[in-house]
Amino acid sequence: QSQELSQAHIDYHVALQALQEHGTRMVCTGKMHTDRICRFDYLCYCSEAEEFVFFHSNSSVMLPNLGSRRFQPALLDLSSVEDHNTQYFNFLELPAAALKFMPKPVFVPDVTLILNRFNPDNLMHVFHDDLLPIFYTMKQYSDLDDEARLVFMEGWSEGPHFDLYRILSSKQPLLKEQLRNFGKLMCFTKSYVGLSKMTTWYQYGFVQPQGPKANILVSGNEIRQFARALMEKMNITRVEEAEKDGGSAEDEKEKEKKDDYIVVFSRSTTRLILNEAELIMALAQEFHMRVVTVSLEEQSFPSIIQVISGASMLVSMHGAQLITSLFLPRGAVVVELFPFAVNPEQYTPYKTLASLPGMDLHYISWRNTKEENTITHPDRPWEQGGIAHLEKEERERILASKEVPRHLCCRNPEWLFRIYQDTLVDIPSFLELLKEGMKTKPSLKKSKPASTVHPGRVREPQCQTSVQTTNEAKLTVSWQIPWNLKYLKVREVKYEVWIQEQGENTYMPYILPQQNYTFSENIKPFTTYLVWVRCIFNKNLLGPFADVLMCRT
Ligand code: UDP
């Protein structure tokens, strides 16, 4: 991967002239700074001032043209974390004429994606905040292809997982600190600034306690396609898939069973499982499977993914390493362990991931409820959960507490104290919980054909009415099947009909298996009814309502 910017591809004088004559052009998507991504021609960066520069000329474009609202609070979020005030993007403005008095610009010929990584030291953040959003932002703009250049502006060094960022493009990503090597003024011929937040599922608790995002827009399908693309780049073939060829179905089943294994993802420095060996033996005995351990300290990342991508179960302490569950095969089980006084329901990035529709993972959490089985570390530095720096009263309150109360990110000492405890896992209660949790595991074979295709609208909805007596009437509603149904095999097709008397604010809902029905209960003569009809596949795939029918008895 070359780090040089090949200046050969562009004619320097043509580029300089274009910049001087046309200035910078910006066109963005998004109504708010939190959902905005901007595309630029000739966005420049001044490494001395550490500022991006927009050059105004007669043919500059700046859409949206927000005036000084551009600073309230920013033009856009440079990371995928919503509205974080350390991650804002803006630029300075200059007239293009000022170029005459400035250092000669160096042009970047590549199509560039400019962004902030949020926390490149932490594997969960690497995947959730950076890799997935970068991957799908690149899918959104077709010129951000394999040749695109990533530029990371958060100012950190490469970090321990830089190889993962390298996978996303054939060109070496650039760090902020490297930009000054290219000169005092750099101009990006074509660039995109900002990241799609479409794939993120978790908010870290900056304004309200952490939890799943309010409006999750990603499904297991997109996560798994991302995982597959990454595995291809790492030259990993899933064991399961590689074994598909040859052998009868029976052989296959036998073999699969024999090769089933459990992965224990261990942490070697903090938040330890103190009786890991005992836990491993218990798992092997209980499930009659091989148990393998992996840890970020011992194996390369690709070799860990290789192992996880074929596993039936992944067992681990709460922690960033659990993000690797996105590489588990469908139908696998994720078992997350929580230290004493930490409520699993309040820390759910991995539960939320496993539960995304179509992710097809079975999630089980276990928490240490026995205080005698926890090892605390009050004397460590505060960021590893030490509490020695606190007032005596506060220390005693924390030590007496049996559960960390809800809190905001990121420096709550009670939270850090509890989450960095080591745990002796009580094996009998752990196995009991696991057995219990496995009972509700859906069989993948049964749930597999569940399609995600939604019904279209029902067609030609009609109503006919008749008056029987002065207080009896009938209302017949009929319709045709949705157009896409004739091309589908659907286990169960039902129709929902809503009937509302005009002027009333409630309606009566009915679920019907057939394409017509005559209503007589609660139907009054000489009354207007509003009728809505929609189709439902397999109980929960709702179609749209057809245009409302006005039916007068
Ligand atoms: N980590 C690790 N082994 C350890 C402790 C941490 O591999 O014993 C990794 C962890 O997976 C994460 C990073 O180091 O990528 C930071 O860990 P930290 O405990 O700060 O964050 P958390 O895991 O709670 O998100």
Coordinates of C-alpha atoms in Angstrom, one line a residue, residues 387-396:
I387 CA -11.3 4.1 44.1
A388 CA -8.4 5.1 46.4
H389 CA -8.6 8.7 45.2
L390 CA -12.2 9.1 46.5
E391 CA -13.4 10.4 49.9
K392 CA -13.7 7.7 52.5
E393 CA -17.5 8.1 52.6
E394 CA -17.9 7.6 48.9
R395 CA -15.5 4.6 49.0
E396 CA -17.6 3.0 51.7

